[in-house]
GROMACS .gro file of C-alpha atoms in nm:
model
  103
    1UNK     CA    1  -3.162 -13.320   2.050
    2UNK     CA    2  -3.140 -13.717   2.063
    3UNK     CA    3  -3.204 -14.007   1.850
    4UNK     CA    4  -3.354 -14.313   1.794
    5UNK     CA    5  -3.140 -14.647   1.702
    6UNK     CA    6  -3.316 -14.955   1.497
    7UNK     CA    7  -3.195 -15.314   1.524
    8UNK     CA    8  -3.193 -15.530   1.195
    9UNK     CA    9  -3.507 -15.651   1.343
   10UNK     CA   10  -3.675 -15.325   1.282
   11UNK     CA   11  -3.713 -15.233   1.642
   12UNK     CA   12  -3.651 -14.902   1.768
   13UNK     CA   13  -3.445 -14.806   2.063
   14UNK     CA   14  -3.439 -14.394   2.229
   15UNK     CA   15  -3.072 -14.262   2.315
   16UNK     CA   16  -2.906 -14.609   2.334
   17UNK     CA   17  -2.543 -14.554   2.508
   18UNK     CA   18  -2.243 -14.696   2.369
   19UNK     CA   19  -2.261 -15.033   2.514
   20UNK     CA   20  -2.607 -15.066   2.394
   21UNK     CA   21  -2.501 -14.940   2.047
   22UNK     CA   22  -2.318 -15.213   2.010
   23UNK     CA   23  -2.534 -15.489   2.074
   24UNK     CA   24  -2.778 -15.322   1.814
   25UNK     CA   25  -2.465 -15.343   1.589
   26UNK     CA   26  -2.446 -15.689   1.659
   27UNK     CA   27  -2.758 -15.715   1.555
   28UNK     CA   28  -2.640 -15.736   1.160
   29UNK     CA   29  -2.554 -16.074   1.220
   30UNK     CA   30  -2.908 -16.158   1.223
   31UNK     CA   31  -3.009 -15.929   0.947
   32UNK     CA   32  -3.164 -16.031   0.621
   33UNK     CA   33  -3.329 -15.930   0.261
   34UNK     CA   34  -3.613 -15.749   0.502
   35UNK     CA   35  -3.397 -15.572   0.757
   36UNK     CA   36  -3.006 -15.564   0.612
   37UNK     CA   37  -2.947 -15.256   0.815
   38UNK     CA   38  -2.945 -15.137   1.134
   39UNK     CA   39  -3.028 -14.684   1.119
   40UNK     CA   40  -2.928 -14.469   1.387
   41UNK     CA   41  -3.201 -14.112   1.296
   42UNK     CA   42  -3.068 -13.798   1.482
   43UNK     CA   43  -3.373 -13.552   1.573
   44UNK     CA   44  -3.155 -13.306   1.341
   45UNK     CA   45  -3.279 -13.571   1.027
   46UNK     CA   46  -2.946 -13.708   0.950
   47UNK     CA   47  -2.894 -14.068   0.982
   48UNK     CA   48  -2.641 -14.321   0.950
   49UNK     CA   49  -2.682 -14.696   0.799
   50UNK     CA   50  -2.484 -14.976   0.857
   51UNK     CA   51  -2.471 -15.281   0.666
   52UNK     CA   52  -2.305 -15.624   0.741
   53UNK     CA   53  -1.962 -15.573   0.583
   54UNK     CA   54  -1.870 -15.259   0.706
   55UNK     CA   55  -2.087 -15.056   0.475
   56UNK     CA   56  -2.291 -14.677   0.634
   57UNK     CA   57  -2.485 -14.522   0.450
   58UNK     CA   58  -2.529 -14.128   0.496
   59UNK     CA   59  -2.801 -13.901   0.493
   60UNK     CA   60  -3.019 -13.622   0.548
   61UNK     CA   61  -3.384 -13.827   0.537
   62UNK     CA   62  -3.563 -13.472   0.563
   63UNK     CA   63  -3.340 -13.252   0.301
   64UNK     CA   64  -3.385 -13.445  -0.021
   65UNK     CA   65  -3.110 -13.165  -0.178
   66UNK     CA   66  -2.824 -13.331  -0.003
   67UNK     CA   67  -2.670 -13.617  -0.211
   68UNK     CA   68  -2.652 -13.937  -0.001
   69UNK     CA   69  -2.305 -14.122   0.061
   70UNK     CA   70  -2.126 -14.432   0.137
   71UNK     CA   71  -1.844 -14.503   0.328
   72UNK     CA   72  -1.698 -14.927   0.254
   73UNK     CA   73  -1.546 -15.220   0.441
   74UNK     CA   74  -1.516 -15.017   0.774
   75UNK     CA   75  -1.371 -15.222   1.047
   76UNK     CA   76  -1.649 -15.253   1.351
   77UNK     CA   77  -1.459 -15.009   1.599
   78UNK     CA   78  -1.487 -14.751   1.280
   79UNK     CA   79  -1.811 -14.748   1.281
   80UNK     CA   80  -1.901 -14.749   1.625
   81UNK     CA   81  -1.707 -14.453   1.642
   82UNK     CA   82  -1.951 -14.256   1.321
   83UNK     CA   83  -2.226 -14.418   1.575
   84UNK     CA   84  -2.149 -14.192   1.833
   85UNK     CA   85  -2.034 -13.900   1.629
   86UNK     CA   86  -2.413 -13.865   1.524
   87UNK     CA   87  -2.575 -13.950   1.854
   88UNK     CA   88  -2.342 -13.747   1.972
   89UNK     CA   89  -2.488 -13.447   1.711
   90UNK     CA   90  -2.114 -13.404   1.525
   91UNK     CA   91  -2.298 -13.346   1.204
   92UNK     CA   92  -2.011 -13.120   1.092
   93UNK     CA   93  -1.747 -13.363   1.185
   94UNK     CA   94  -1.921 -13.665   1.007
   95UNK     CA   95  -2.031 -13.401   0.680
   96UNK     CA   96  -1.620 -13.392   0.642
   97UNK     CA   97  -1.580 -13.711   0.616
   98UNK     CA   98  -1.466 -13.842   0.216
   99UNK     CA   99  -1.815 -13.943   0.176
  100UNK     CA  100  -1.838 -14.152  -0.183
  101UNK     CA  101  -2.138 -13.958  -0.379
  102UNK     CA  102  -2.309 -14.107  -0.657
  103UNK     CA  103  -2.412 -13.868  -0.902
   0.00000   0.00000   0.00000
């Protein structure tokens, strides 16, 4: 399985690697009201969002039964590394994470 990676500019990138990863992270600094995020989409459906701040966002965007979650003011090497946990397919691993739940 892979993934695709979006830049706050909306554009789509196929298995970046770590270093490119990053400069898609980077991206945020650029991002506005249109594009505040940049998404990393496993094939598996799971994604991860990341805002400017050190906000992700976590979710399954093809099992609407699984509650979405937030992780907060993440330092950048923090979530680099939840980056390559899901390109990496650790769906388990990130899943065990003390994902905040709104219910």
């Amino acid at each position: 399985m892979g993934f695709l990676m979006y830049d706050a500019g909306g554009a789509a990138f196929r298995d970046p690697d770590a270093e490119m990863r990053r400069r898609i992270l980077d991206s945020l600094h650029d991002a506005d009201g249109e594009h505040p995020a940049v998404m990393l989409r496993h094939d598996s459906g799971w994604s991860l969002s990341a805002y400017r701040g050190g906000a992700v966002h976590w979710q399954n965007l093809e099992d609407g039964t699984v509650p979405p979650g937030e992780l907060n003011d993440l330092p950048l090497n923090e979530v680099l590394r939840l980056l390559a946990l899901l390109a990496a397919g650790e769906i388990g691993r990130l899943r065990g994470l003390p994902w905040r739940v709104d219910t």
